[in-house]
């Protein structure tokens, strides 16, 4: 079963053609690496899939259903966990704990259940010590790992991660790359990190710049 499909996607940003006919698909449990030069349009592609940018041409399908209006994109934003290239655009809660608890609470999960999710994710990424910290005071690497944990707390059906390992120390890099290797969630991973690309060994989709 196909989870995500992008067909002949053409996208202009500020009047300039950035994506010119991008095609790919991800099946259940499949994981894909998106690579390409700086400015080739990888982030633009992720933002188009999430419906933040509208394409001039082409189709985006989630589980076989074409995403058209705002209503469709609203729906899939609850199902696709999207980790922004810049964590400052993503993190918005006062503390790390609240950030990770936000999505499951918004999805109507019970307090006790949410507490378990938060505990589990803090443990998975070994960030228990950050629990009560204000998110806006975190270091760059801390922000990045917290933003990954926050996206996972919604129990996404697909993950789209834009450079999630940028600025991570050795330990956190290894925790995250093992997590990505082991997870059963389909992943679309944008990265420049050679070591990660080799470690994961996933199918590579190259975005050619304009
Ligand atoms: N809001 C914007 N206004 C003007 N130009 C933009 C805007 N957003 C993106 N661009 C341009 O669109 C092109 C694609 O940008 P994008 O961020 O998608 O590249 P990328 O492949 O993610 O690059 P990187 O590897 O550096 O993250 C770039 O030339 C960029 O300057
Ligand atoms: Mg980018």
mmCIF file of C-alpha atoms in Angstrom, residues 24-200:
data_model
loop_
_atom_site.group_PDB
_atom_site.id
_atom_site.type_symbol
_atom_site.label_atom_id
_atom_site.label_comp_id
_atom_site.label_asym_id
_atom_site.label_seq_id
_atom_site.Cartn_x
_atom_site.Cartn_y
_atom_site.Cartn_z
ATOM 1 C CA UNK A 24 8.310 9.677 -6.093
ATOM 2 C CA UNK A 25 6.288 7.485 -3.789
ATOM 3 C CA UNK A 26 6.673 5.785 -0.413
ATOM 4 C CA UNK A 27 5.046 2.509 0.486
ATOM 5 C CA UNK A 28 4.056 1.274 3.941
ATOM 6 C CA UNK A 29 7.235 0.800 6.029
ATOM 7 C CA UNK A 30 9.387 2.227 3.253
ATOM 8 C CA UNK A 31 12.010 4.855 3.959
ATOM 9 C CA UNK A 32 13.475 7.291 1.485
ATOM 10 C CA UNK A 33 16.356 9.752 1.524
ATOM 11 C CA UNK A 34 15.890 13.077 -0.221
ATOM 12 C CA UNK A 35 19.195 14.592 -1.274
ATOM 13 C CA UNK A 36 20.230 17.536 -3.450
ATOM 14 C CA UNK A 37 22.327 20.694 -3.441
ATOM 15 C CA UNK A 38 21.604 23.726 -1.265
ATOM 16 C CA UNK A 39 18.709 25.557 -2.823
ATOM 17 C CA UNK A 40 17.629 22.610 -4.983
ATOM 18 C CA UNK A 41 14.172 22.631 -3.390
ATOM 19 C CA UNK A 42 14.143 19.873 -0.738
ATOM 20 C CA UNK A 43 12.530 22.025 1.941
ATOM 21 C CA UNK A 44 10.151 23.443 -0.679
ATOM 22 C CA UNK A 45 9.135 19.867 -1.523
ATOM 23 C CA UNK A 46 8.421 19.064 2.152
ATOM 24 C CA UNK A 47 6.429 22.272 2.580
ATOM 25 C CA UNK A 48 4.434 21.533 -0.555
ATOM 26 C CA UNK A 49 3.553 18.050 0.701
ATOM 27 C CA UNK A 50 2.376 19.633 3.974
ATOM 28 C CA UNK A 51 0.272 22.135 2.035
ATOM 29 C CA UNK A 52 2.157 25.260 3.140
ATOM 30 C CA UNK A 53 2.988 25.974 -0.498
ATOM 31 C CA UNK A 54 0.648 25.167 -3.376
ATOM 32 C CA UNK A 55 2.075 23.640 -6.557
ATOM 33 C CA UNK A 56 1.405 25.040 -10.022
ATOM 34 C CA UNK A 57 1.033 21.563 -11.355
ATOM 35 C CA UNK A 58 1.064 17.965 -10.195
ATOM 36 C CA UNK A 59 -0.590 15.885 -7.534
ATOM 37 C CA UNK A 60 0.074 14.815 -3.955
ATOM 38 C CA UNK A 61 -1.655 11.663 -2.770
ATOM 39 C CA UNK A 62 -1.902 10.320 0.771
ATOM 40 C CA UNK A 63 -2.931 6.656 0.858
ATOM 41 C CA UNK A 64 -4.298 6.935 -2.637
ATOM 42 C CA UNK A 65 -6.386 10.049 -2.008
ATOM 43 C CA UNK A 66 -5.422 13.256 -3.716
ATOM 44 C CA UNK A 67 -4.861 16.238 -1.412
ATOM 45 C CA UNK A 68 -6.586 19.285 -2.818
ATOM 46 C CA UNK A 69 -8.000 21.970 -0.545
ATOM 47 C CA UNK A 70 -7.086 23.272 2.910
ATOM 48 C CA UNK A 71 -9.448 20.743 4.473
ATOM 49 C CA UNK A 72 -7.424 17.813 3.048
ATOM 50 C CA UNK A 73 -4.103 19.310 4.169
ATOM 51 C CA UNK A 74 -5.483 19.992 7.653
ATOM 52 C CA UNK A 75 -6.366 16.337 7.909
ATOM 53 C CA UNK A 76 -2.973 15.047 6.845
ATOM 54 C CA UNK A 77 -1.095 17.475 9.096
ATOM 55 C CA UNK A 78 -2.415 15.328 11.957
ATOM 56 C CA UNK A 79 -1.037 12.224 10.303
ATOM 57 C CA UNK A 80 2.285 13.346 8.863
ATOM 58 C CA UNK A 81 4.902 14.263 11.423
ATOM 59 C CA UNK A 82 6.866 17.126 9.894
ATOM 60 C CA UNK A 83 10.075 18.263 11.490
ATOM 61 C CA UNK A 84 11.098 21.691 10.189
ATOM 62 C CA UNK A 85 14.651 22.410 9.004
ATOM 63 C CA UNK A 86 14.655 25.298 11.479
ATOM 64 C CA UNK A 87 13.406 24.090 14.880
ATOM 65 C CA UNK A 88 12.629 27.697 15.898
ATOM 66 C CA UNK A 89 9.771 27.633 13.369
ATOM 67 C CA UNK A 90 8.381 24.548 15.015
ATOM 68 C CA UNK A 91 8.777 24.809 18.775
ATOM 69 C CA UNK A 92 6.169 27.028 20.372
ATOM 70 C CA UNK A 93 5.352 25.690 23.845
ATOM 71 C CA UNK A 94 6.856 27.178 27.030
ATOM 72 C CA UNK A 95 8.586 23.966 28.116
ATOM 73 C CA UNK A 96 9.945 20.780 26.559
ATOM 74 C CA UNK A 97 7.400 18.703 28.432
ATOM 75 C CA UNK A 98 4.501 20.779 27.099
ATOM 76 C CA UNK A 99 5.946 20.705 23.605
ATOM 77 C CA UNK A 100 6.006 16.911 23.540
ATOM 78 C CA UNK A 101 2.605 16.645 25.264
ATOM 79 C CA UNK A 102 0.913 19.120 22.929
ATOM 80 C CA UNK A 103 0.021 16.842 19.998
ATOM 81 C CA UNK A 104 -1.311 13.860 21.984
ATOM 82 C CA UNK A 105 -3.374 16.219 24.170
ATOM 83 C CA UNK A 106 -4.729 17.978 21.077
ATOM 84 C CA UNK A 107 -5.618 14.579 19.650
ATOM 85 C CA UNK A 108 -7.717 13.930 22.738
ATOM 86 C CA UNK A 109 -5.513 11.434 24.584
ATOM 87 C CA UNK A 110 -5.952 11.087 28.357
ATOM 88 C CA UNK A 111 -3.540 12.787 30.782
ATOM 89 C CA UNK A 112 -2.054 9.500 32.024
ATOM 90 C CA UNK A 113 -1.545 8.239 28.501
ATOM 91 C CA UNK A 114 0.137 11.506 27.487
ATOM 92 C CA UNK A 115 2.411 11.291 30.544
ATOM 93 C CA UNK A 116 3.541 7.840 29.377
ATOM 94 C CA UNK A 117 4.219 9.120 25.843
ATOM 95 C CA UNK A 118 6.269 12.036 27.160
ATOM 96 C CA UNK A 119 8.252 9.812 29.515
ATOM 97 C CA UNK A 120 8.947 7.274 26.805
ATOM 98 C CA UNK A 121 10.141 9.853 24.263
ATOM 99 C CA UNK A 122 12.345 11.678 26.764
ATOM 100 C CA UNK A 123 13.903 8.299 27.538
ATOM 101 C CA UNK A 124 14.284 7.237 23.890
ATOM 102 C CA UNK A 125 16.318 10.342 23.072
ATOM 103 C CA UNK A 126 17.966 10.570 26.497
ATOM 104 C CA UNK A 127 16.684 14.062 27.157
ATOM 105 C CA UNK A 128 15.001 13.528 30.528
ATOM 106 C CA UNK A 129 17.122 16.373 31.946
ATOM 107 C CA UNK A 130 15.487 18.823 29.492
ATOM 108 C CA UNK A 131 11.942 18.084 30.612
ATOM 109 C CA UNK A 132 11.217 21.321 32.490
ATOM 110 C CA UNK A 133 13.423 23.603 30.410
ATOM 111 C CA UNK A 134 11.988 26.527 28.423
ATOM 112 C CA UNK A 135 12.174 25.509 24.761
ATOM 113 C CA UNK A 136 13.359 28.918 23.564
ATOM 114 C CA UNK A 137 16.425 28.699 25.823
ATOM 115 C CA UNK A 138 17.583 25.316 24.523
ATOM 116 C CA UNK A 139 20.810 24.971 22.545
ATOM 117 C CA UNK A 140 20.621 24.351 18.785
ATOM 118 C CA UNK A 141 21.176 20.606 19.091
ATOM 119 C CA UNK A 142 18.773 20.333 22.024
ATOM 120 C CA UNK A 143 16.076 22.149 20.038
ATOM 121 C CA UNK A 144 16.522 19.764 17.138
ATOM 122 C CA UNK A 145 16.199 16.588 19.170
ATOM 123 C CA UNK A 146 13.209 18.000 21.091
ATOM 124 C CA UNK A 147 11.509 18.884 17.809
ATOM 125 C CA UNK A 148 11.914 15.280 16.640
ATOM 126 C CA UNK A 149 10.460 13.988 19.924
ATOM 127 C CA UNK A 150 7.553 16.454 19.645
ATOM 128 C CA UNK A 151 6.710 15.230 16.151
ATOM 129 C CA UNK A 152 6.826 11.585 17.226
ATOM 130 C CA UNK A 153 4.432 12.194 20.101
ATOM 131 C CA UNK A 154 1.556 12.541 17.626
ATOM 132 C CA UNK A 155 2.150 8.917 16.591
ATOM 133 C CA UNK A 156 2.475 9.885 12.931
ATOM 134 C CA UNK A 157 1.665 7.633 9.984
ATOM 135 C CA UNK A 158 4.567 9.148 8.040
ATOM 136 C CA UNK A 159 7.590 11.161 9.123
ATOM 137 C CA UNK A 160 9.094 13.980 7.111
ATOM 138 C CA UNK A 161 12.329 15.140 8.694
ATOM 139 C CA UNK A 162 14.301 18.060 7.272
ATOM 140 C CA UNK A 163 17.954 17.812 8.330
ATOM 141 C CA UNK A 164 17.165 16.389 11.772
ATOM 142 C CA UNK A 165 20.793 15.583 12.636
ATOM 143 C CA UNK A 166 22.181 19.064 12.044
ATOM 144 C CA UNK A 167 24.246 20.135 15.034
ATOM 145 C CA UNK A 168 23.722 16.950 17.036
ATOM 146 C CA UNK A 169 26.563 15.616 19.163
ATOM 147 C CA UNK A 170 27.912 12.110 18.614
ATOM 148 C CA UNK A 171 25.667 10.484 21.181
ATOM 149 C CA UNK A 172 22.424 12.097 19.965
ATOM 150 C CA UNK A 173 23.397 11.509 16.325
ATOM 151 C CA UNK A 174 23.722 7.799 17.049
ATOM 152 C CA UNK A 175 20.493 7.646 19.045
ATOM 153 C CA UNK A 176 18.572 9.337 16.227
ATOM 154 C CA UNK A 177 20.150 7.331 13.411
ATOM 155 C CA UNK A 178 19.431 4.027 15.200
ATOM 156 C CA UNK A 179 15.879 5.183 15.835
ATOM 157 C CA UNK A 180 15.410 5.991 12.140
ATOM 158 C CA UNK A 181 16.872 2.650 11.122
ATOM 159 C CA UNK A 182 14.594 0.707 13.451
ATOM 160 C CA UNK A 183 11.287 2.552 13.285
ATOM 161 C CA UNK A 184 8.423 0.999 11.363
ATOM 162 C CA UNK A 185 7.047 4.411 10.453
ATOM 163 C CA UNK A 186 7.599 5.296 6.773
ATOM 164 C CA UNK A 187 10.160 8.103 6.635
ATOM 165 C CA UNK A 188 11.074 10.776 4.149
ATOM 166 C CA UNK A 189 14.422 12.073 5.338
ATOM 167 C CA UNK A 190 16.100 15.156 3.914
ATOM 168 C CA UNK A 191 19.794 15.165 4.700
ATOM 169 C CA UNK A 192 23.270 16.140 3.556
ATOM 170 C CA UNK A 193 24.906 13.885 6.147
ATOM 171 C CA UNK A 194 27.067 11.306 4.310
ATOM 172 C CA UNK A 195 27.531 9.135 7.366
ATOM 173 C CA UNK A 196 23.776 8.966 7.928
ATOM 174 C CA UNK A 197 23.066 8.200 4.259
ATOM 175 C CA UNK A 198 25.563 5.320 4.388
ATOM 176 C CA UNK A 199 24.378 4.044 7.756
ATOM 177 C CA UNK A 200 20.742 3.942 6.677
#
